[in-house]
Coordinates of C-alpha atoms and ligand atoms in Angstrom, one line a residue:
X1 CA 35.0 -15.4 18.5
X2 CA 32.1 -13.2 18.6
X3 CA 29.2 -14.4 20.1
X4 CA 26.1 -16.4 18.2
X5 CA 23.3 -14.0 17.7
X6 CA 20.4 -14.5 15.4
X7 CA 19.0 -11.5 13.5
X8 CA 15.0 -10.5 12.6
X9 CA 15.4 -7.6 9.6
X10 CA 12.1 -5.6 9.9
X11 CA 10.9 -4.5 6.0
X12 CA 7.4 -3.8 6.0
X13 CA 6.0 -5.0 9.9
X14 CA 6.9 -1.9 12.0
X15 CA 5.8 -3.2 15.0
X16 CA 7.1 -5.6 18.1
X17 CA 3.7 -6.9 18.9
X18 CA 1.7 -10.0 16.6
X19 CA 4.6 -10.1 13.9
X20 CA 5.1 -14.0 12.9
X21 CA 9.1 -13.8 11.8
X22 CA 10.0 -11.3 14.8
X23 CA 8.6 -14.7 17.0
X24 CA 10.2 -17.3 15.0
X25 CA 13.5 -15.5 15.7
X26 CA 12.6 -14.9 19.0
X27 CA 11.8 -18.5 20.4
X28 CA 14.9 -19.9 18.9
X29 CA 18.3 -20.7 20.0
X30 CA 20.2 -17.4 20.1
X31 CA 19.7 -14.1 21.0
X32 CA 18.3 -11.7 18.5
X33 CA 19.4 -8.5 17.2
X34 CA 16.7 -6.5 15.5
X35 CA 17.8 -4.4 12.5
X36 CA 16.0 -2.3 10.4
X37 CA 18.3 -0.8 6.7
X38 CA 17.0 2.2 4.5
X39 CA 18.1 0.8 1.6
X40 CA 19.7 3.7 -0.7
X41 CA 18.3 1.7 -3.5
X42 CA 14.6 2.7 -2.6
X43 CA 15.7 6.3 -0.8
X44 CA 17.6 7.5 -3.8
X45 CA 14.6 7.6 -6.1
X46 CA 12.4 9.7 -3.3
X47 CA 12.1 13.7 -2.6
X48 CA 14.2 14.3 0.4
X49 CA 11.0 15.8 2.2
X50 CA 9.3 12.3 1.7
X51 CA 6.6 12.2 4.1
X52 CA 6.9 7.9 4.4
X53 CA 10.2 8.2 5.1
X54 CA 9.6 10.7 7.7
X55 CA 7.2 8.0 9.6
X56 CA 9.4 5.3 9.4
X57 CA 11.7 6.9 11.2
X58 CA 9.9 7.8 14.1
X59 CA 8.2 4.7 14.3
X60 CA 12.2 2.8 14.2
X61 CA 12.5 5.4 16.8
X62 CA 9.7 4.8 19.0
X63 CA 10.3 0.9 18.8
X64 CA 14.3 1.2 19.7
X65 CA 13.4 3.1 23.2
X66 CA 10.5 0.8 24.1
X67 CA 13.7 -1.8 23.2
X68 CA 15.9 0.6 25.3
X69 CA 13.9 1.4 28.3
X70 CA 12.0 -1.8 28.7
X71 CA 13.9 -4.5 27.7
X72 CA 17.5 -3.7 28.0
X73 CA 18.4 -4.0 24.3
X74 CA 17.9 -1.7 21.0
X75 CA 16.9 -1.6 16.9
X76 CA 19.9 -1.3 15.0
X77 CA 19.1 1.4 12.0
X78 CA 22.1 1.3 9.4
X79 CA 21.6 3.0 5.6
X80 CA 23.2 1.4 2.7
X81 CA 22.3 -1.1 0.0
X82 CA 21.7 -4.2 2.2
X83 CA 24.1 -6.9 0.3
X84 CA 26.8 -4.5 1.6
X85 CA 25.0 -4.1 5.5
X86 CA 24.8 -7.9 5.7
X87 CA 28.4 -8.1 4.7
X88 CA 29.6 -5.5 7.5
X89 CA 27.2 -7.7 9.9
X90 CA 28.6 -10.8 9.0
X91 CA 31.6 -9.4 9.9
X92 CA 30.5 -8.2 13.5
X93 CA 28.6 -10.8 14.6
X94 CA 28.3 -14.7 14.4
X95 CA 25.4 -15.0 12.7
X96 CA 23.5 -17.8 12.7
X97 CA 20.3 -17.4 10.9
X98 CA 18.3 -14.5 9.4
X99 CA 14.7 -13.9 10.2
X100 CA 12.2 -11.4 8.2
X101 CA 8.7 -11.3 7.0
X102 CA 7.8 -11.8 3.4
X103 CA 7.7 -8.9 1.0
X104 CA 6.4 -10.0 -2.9
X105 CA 7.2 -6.7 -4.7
X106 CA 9.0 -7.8 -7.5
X107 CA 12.0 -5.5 -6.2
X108 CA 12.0 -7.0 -2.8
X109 CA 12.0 -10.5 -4.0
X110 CA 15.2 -10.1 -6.4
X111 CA 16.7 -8.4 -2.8
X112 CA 16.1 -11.0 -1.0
X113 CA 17.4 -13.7 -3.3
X114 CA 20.7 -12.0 -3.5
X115 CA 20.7 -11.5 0.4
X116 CA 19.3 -15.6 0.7
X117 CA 22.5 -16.4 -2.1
X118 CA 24.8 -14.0 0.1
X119 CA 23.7 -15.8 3.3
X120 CA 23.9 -19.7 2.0
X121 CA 27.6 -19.0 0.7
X122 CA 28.5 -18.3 4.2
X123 CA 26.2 -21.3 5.4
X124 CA 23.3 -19.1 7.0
X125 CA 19.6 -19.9 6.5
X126 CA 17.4 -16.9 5.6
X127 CA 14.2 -18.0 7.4
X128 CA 11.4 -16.3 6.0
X129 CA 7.5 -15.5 7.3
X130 CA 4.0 -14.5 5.9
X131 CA 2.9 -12.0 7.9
X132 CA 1.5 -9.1 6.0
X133 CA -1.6 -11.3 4.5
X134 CA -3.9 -13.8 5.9
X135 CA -3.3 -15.7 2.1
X136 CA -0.4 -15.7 -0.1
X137 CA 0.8 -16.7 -3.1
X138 CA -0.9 -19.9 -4.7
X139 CA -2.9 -20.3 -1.0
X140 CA -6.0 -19.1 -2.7
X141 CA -6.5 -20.5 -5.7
X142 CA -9.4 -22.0 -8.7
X143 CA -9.8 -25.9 -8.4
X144 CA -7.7 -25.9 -11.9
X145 CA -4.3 -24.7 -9.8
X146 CA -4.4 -20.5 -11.7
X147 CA -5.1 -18.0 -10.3
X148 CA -8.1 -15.9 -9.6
X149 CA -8.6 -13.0 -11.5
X150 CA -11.6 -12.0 -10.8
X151 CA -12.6 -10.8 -7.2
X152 CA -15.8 -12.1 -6.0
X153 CA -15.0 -15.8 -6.7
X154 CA -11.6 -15.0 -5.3
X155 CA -13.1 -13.5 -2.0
X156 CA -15.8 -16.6 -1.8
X157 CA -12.8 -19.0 -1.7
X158 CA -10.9 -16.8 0.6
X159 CA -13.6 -17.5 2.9
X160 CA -13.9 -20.6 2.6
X161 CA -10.3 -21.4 3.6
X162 CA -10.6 -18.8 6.4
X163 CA -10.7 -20.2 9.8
X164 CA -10.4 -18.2 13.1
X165 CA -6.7 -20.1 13.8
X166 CA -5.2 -18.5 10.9
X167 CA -5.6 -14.9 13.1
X168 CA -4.2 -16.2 16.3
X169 CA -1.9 -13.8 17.9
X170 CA 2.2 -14.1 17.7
X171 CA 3.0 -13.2 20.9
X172 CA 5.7 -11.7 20.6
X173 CA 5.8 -9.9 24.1
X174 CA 6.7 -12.9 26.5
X175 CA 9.9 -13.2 24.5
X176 CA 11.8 -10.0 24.3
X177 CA 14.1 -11.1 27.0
X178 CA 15.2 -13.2 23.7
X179 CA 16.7 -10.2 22.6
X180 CA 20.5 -9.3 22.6
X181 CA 21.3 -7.4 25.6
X182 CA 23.0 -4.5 24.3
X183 CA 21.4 -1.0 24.0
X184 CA 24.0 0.9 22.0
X185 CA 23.3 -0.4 18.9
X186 CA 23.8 1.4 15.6
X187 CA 21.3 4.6 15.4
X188 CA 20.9 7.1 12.3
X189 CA 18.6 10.8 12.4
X190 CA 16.4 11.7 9.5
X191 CA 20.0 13.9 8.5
X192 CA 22.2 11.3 8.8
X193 CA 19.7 9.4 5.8
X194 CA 19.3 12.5 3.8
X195 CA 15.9 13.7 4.4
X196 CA 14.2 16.4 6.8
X197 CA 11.3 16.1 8.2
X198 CA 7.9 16.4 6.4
X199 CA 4.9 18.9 7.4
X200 CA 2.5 15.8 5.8
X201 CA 1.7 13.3 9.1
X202 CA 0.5 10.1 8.7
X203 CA -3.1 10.1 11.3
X204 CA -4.0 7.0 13.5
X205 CA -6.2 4.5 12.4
X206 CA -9.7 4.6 13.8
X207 CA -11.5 1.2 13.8
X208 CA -13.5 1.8 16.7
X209 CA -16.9 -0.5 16.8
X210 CA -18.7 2.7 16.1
X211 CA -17.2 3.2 12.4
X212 CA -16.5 -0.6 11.2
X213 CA -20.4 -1.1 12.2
X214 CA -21.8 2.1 10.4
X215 CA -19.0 1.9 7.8
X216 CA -21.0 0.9 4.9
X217 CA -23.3 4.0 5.7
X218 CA -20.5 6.7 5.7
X219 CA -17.2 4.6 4.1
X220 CA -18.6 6.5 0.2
X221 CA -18.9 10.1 1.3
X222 CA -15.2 11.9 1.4
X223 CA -17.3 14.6 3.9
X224 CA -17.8 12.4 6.6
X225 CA -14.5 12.4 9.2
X226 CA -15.0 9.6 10.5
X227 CA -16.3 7.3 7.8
X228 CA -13.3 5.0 7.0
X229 CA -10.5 3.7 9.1
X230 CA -7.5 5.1 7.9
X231 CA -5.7 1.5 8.2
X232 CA -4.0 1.8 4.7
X233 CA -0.4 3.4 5.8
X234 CA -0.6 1.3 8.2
X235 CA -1.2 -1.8 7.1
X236 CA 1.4 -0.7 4.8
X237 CA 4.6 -0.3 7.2
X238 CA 3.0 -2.8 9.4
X239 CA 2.3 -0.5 12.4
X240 CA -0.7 -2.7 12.9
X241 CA -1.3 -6.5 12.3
X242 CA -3.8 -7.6 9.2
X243 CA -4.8 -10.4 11.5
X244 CA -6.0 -7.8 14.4
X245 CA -7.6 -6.1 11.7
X246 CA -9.5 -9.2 10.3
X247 CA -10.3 -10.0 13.6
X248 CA -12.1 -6.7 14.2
X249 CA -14.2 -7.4 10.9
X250 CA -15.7 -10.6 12.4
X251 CA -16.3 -9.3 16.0
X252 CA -18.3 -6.5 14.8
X253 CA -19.7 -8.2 11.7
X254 CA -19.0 -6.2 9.3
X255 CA -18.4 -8.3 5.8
X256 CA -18.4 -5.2 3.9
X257 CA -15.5 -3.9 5.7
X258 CA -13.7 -7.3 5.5
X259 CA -14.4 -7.8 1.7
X260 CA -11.7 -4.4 1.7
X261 CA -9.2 -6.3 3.5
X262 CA -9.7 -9.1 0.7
X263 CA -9.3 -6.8 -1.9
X264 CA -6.1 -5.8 -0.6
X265 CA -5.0 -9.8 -0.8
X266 CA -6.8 -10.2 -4.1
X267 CA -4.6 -7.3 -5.4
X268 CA -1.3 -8.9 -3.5
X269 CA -1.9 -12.0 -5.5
X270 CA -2.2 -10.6 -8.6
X271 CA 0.8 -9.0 -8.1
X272 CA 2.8 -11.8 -7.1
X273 CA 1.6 -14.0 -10.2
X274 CA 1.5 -11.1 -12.9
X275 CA 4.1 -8.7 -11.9
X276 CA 4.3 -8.2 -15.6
X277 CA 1.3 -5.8 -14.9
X278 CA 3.3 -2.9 -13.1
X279 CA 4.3 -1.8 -16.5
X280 CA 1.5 -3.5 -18.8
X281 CA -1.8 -3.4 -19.0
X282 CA -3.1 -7.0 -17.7
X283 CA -5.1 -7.4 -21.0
X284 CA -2.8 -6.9 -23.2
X285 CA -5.0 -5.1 -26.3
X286 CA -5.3 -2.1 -23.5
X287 CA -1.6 -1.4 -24.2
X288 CA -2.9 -0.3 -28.0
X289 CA -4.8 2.8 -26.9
X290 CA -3.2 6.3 -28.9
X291 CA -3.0 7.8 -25.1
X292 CA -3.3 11.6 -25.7
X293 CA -0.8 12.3 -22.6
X294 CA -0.4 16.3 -23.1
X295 CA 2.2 17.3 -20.5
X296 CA 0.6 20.6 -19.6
X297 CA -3.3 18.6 -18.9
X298 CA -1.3 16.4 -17.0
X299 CA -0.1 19.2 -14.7
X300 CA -3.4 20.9 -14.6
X301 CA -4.6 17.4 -13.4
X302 CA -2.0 17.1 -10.8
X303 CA -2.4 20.8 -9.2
X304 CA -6.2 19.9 -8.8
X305 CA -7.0 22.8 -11.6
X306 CA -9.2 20.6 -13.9
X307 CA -12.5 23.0 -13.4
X308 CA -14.1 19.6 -12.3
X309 CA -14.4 20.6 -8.5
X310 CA -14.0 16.8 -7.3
X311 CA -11.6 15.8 -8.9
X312 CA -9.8 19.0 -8.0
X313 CA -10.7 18.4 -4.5
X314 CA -9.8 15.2 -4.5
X315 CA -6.1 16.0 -6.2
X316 CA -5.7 19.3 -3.6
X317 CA -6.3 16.4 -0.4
X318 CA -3.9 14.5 -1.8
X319 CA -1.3 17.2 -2.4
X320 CA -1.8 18.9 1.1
X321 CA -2.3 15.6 3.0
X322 CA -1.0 12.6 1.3
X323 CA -4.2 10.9 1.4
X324 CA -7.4 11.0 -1.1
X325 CA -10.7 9.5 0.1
X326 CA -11.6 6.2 -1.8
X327 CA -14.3 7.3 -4.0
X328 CA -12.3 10.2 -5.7
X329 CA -9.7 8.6 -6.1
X330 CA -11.5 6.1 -8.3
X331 CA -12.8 9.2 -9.9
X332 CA -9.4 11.0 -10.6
X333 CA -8.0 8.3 -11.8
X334 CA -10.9 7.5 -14.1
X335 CA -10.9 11.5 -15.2
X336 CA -7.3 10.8 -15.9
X337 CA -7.4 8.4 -18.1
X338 CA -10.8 8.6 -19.6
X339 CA -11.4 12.4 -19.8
X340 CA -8.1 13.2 -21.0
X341 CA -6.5 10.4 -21.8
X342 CA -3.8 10.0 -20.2
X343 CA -2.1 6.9 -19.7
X344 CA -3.0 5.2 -16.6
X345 CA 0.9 4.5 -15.8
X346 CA 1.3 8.5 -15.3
X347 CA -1.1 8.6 -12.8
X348 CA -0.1 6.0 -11.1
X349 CA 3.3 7.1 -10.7
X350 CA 2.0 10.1 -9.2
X351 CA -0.2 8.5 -6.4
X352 CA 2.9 6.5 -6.3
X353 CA 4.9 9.8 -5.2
X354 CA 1.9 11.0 -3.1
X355 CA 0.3 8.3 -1.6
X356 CA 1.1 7.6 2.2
X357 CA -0.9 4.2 1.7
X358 CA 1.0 3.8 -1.5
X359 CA 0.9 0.1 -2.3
X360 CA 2.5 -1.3 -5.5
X361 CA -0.3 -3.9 -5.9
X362 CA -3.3 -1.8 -4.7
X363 CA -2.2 1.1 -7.1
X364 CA -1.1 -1.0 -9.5
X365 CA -4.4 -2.8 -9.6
X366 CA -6.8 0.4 -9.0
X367 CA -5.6 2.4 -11.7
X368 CA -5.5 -0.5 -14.3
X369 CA -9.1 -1.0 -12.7
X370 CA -9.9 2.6 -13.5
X371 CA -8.3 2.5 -17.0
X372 CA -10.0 -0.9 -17.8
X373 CA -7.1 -2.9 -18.3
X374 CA -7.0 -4.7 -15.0
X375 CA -8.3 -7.3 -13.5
X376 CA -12.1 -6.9 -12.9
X377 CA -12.3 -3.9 -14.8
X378 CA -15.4 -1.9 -15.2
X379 CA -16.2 -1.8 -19.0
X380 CA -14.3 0.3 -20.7
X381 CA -17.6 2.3 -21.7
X382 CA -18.9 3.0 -18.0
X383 CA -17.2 6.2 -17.9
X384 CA -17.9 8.3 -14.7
X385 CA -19.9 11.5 -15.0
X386 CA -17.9 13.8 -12.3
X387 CA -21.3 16.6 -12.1
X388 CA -23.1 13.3 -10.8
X389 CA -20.6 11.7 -8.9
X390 CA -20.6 15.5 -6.9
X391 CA -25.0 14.7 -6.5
X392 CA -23.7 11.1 -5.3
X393 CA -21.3 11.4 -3.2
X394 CA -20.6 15.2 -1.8
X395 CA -24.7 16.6 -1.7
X396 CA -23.7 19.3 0.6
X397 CA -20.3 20.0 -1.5
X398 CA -19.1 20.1 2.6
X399 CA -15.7 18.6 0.9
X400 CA -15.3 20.5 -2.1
X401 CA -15.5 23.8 -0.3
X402 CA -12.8 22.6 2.1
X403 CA -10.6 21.6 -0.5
X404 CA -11.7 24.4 -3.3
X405 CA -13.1 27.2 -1.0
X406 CA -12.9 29.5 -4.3
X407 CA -14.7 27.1 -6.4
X408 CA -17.6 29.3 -6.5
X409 CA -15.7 32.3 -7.5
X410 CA -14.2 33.7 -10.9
X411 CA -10.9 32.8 -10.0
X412 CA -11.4 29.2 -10.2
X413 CA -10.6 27.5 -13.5
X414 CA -12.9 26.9 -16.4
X415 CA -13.5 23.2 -17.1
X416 CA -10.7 21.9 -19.1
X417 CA -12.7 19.6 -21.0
X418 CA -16.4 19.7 -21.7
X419 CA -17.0 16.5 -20.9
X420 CA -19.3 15.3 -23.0
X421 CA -17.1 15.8 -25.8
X422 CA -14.6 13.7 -23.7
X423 CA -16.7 11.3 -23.4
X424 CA -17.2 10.6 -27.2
X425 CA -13.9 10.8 -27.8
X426 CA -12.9 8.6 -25.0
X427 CA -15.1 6.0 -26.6
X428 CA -14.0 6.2 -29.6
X429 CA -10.0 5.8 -28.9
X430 CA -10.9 2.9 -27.0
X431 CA -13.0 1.3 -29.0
X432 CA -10.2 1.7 -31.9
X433 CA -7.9 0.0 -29.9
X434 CA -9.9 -2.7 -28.2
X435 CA -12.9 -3.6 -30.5
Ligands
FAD501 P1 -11.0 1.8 4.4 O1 -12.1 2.0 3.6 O2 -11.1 2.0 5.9 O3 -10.5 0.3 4.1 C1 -9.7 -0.5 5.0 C2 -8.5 -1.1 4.2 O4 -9.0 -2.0 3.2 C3 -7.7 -0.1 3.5 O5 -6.8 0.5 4.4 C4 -7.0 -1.0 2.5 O6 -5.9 -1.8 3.0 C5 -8.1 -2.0 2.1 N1 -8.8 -1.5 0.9 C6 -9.9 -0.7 0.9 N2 -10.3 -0.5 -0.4 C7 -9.3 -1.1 -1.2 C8 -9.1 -1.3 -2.6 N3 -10.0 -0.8 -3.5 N4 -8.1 -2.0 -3.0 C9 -7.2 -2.5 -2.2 N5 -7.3 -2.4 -0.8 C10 -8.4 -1.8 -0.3 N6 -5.0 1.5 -1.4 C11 -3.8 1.3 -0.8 O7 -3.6 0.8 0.3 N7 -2.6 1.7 -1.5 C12 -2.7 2.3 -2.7 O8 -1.6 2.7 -3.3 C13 -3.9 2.5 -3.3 N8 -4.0 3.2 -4.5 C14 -5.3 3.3 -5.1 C15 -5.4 3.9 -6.3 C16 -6.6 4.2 -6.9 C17 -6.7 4.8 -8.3 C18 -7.8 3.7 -6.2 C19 -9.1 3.9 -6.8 C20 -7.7 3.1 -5.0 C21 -6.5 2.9 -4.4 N9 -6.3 2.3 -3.1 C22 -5.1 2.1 -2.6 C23 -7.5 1.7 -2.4 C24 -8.3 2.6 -1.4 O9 -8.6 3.8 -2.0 C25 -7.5 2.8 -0.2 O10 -7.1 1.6 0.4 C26 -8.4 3.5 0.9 O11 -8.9 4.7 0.4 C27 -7.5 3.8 2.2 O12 -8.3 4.4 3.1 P2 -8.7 3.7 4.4 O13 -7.6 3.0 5.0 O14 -9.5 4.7 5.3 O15 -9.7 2.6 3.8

């Protein structure tokens, strides 16, 4: 008979230091062999130059030789849709449990409920974490037992239940040795997957005590280099812990730059009660809008050839960089749906595409937010002027010239909409629909 191992599947936690289910695994009974699957189910529907998939990879890789050289074992990388990899491991090993951090996409939780179902047939337990999120679920909740849907109250409560044991520190480190002791394990290149590398890098985070205590001076300018932290892929794949991150908040006081991190757990929640709303508007009259969605605006839109120089600067960073600065991207999105009409759904499909940071629930809730269907949307009628927001929020124009150098030029685009006009007609389509 083969010989017991325990195995910790890393999703979404890309790292070996502070992750809660990599522990769990780790301080119990058997040895653990870490495993990480590129599920052909998510890879299939991505350009084979994805730039995500391109950082994954090297972080699996990074984390296998620290495995290698340091602690005498490995990450085992296998592709394939992961009913059939759990089959082949059942196979190879003697499994007795299965560890991983929780995931609430609505895609990842009908996975793992045919991996938990797989697992229980053969008399496993699938032992699962939070890790991503300080709060999940129903943990934050109104008096009444529904959820919040609006964020302030949300955040207030947040707070409330907040205490400074809920961002200990898993350490994970003083329990490697806990790891199987084999270092050829299973390995796959960015070929073997499918893909190639991408020229778009994801940068480090910066959350140095100079920027999270100036950050409410600079976070609104897209100019300044330095002027937010660059956390989001990361706290995406999990290359860095949420609670480290909190944890930086509170030592260097900044609430301003904490209330983000909430917003990122307000928008999980929302997700995880309403995933109805990654395909309808969360109030439902916003699904009777007459969008205009003209193909060839759309494209104009997406090329960053609107005539509006930040929103084409904005649309250009994200193209070249896989990143868009906060601000415009509220502003895109907003010109998007508002200016031209567009339904908010094709937009967010394309950030979707784009985004290195992409998050279902933080996309999914910012563009419904910018559309005013969402949760704690603006009012419909607060439609954003994108000649002021330049005044507001680029005065120098430093980061439309790096973005549109020609944007003084004849060569750059007429506006595509005069946006008054827009305007008007924006407010009247809307107020057809939603009274
Ligand atoms: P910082 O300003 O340094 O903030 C730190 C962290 O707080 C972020 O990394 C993020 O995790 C969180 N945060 C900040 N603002 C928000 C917010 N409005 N909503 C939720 N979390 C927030 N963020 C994503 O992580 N993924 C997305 O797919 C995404 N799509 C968006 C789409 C639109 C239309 C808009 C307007 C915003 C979107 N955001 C998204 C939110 C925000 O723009 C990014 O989180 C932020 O720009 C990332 O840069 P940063 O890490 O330097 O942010």
């Amino acid at each position: 008979m083969n010989s017991k191992v325990s195995i910790f599947w890393f999703r979404r936690d890309l790292r070996l230091e502070d992750n809660v289910g990599f522990l769990e695994a780790l301080k119990g009974d058997f040895p653990v062999l870490p495993i990480f699957i590129f599920d052909t189910e998510i890879l299939d529907k991505l350009p084979k130059d994805d730039a995500r998939v391109t950082f994954i990879h090297q972080r699996l890789q990074k984390m296998r030789s620290i495995l290698q050289n340091e602690w005498g074992s490995s990450l085992a990388i296998y592709r394939g849709i992961p009913e059939t990899i759990f089959k082949g491991l059942l196979g190879e090993y003697n499994v007795q449990g299965v560890y991983t951090n929780h995931d609430y996409e609505p895609y990842a939780k009908e996975r793992d409920k045919r991996i938990q179902e797989l697992l229980e047939k053969n008399d496993i337990g699938f032992k699962t974490f939070k890790d991503q999120v300080i709060f999940e679920k129903n943990e934050v909740i109104k008096d009444d037992g529904n959820p919040y849907v609006v964020y302030t109250p949300y955040m207030k409560k947040w707070k409330e239940r907040f205490n400074a044991d809920l961002i200990k520190i898993h350490d994970t480190l003083l329990y490697l040795q806990n790891l199987i002791g084999q270092t050829e394990l299973p390995n796959l290149s960015l070929s073997d997957i499918g893909f190639q590398t991408s020229s778009i890098k994801v940068v480090d985070y910066n959350v140095a005590p100079s920027l999270i205590q100036r950050y409410e001076d600079t976070r609104n300018y897209p100019a300044e280099e330095n002027g937010t932290s660059r956390l989001g892929p990361h706290l995406r794949f999990g290359t860095v812990s949420v609670r480290k991150m909190i944890k930086k908040a509170i030592v260097e006081k900044n609430e301003i730059f904490w209330n983000e991190l909430i917003w990122r757990e307000f928008f999980m929640q929302i997700l995880w009660h309403y995933p109805r709303t990654v395909t309808e508007a969360f109030k439902p009259k916003y699904d009777r809008i007459v969008w205009r969605n003209k193909e060839e605006e759309f494209e104009k839109w997406k090329k960053g050839e609107t005539g509006y120089k930040l929103v084409d600067a904005g649309m250009r960073e994200l193209n070249e960089t896989g990143y868009m600065h906060n601000r415009v991207r509220m502003l895109v999105a907003s010109f998007l749906c508002k200016h031209l009409l567009i339904d908010w759904r094709w937009g967010e499909s394309y950030f979707a595409e784009k985004l290195l940071d992409y998050e279902m629930s933080s996309n999914v809730g910012n563009w419904q937010w910018a559309a005013g269907s969402g949760v704690d949307a603006a009012p419909y009628f607060r439609i954003f002027n994108p000649m002021t927001q330049v005044t507001k929020f680029d005065p120098g124009e430093k980061y439309i010239s790096k973005w549109v150098p020609e944007h003084t030029t004849s060569t750059y685009p007429l506006k595509m909409v005069d946006h008054r006009e827009a305007r008007e007609r924006c407010l009247k389509v809307y107020k057809d629909a939603v009274g």
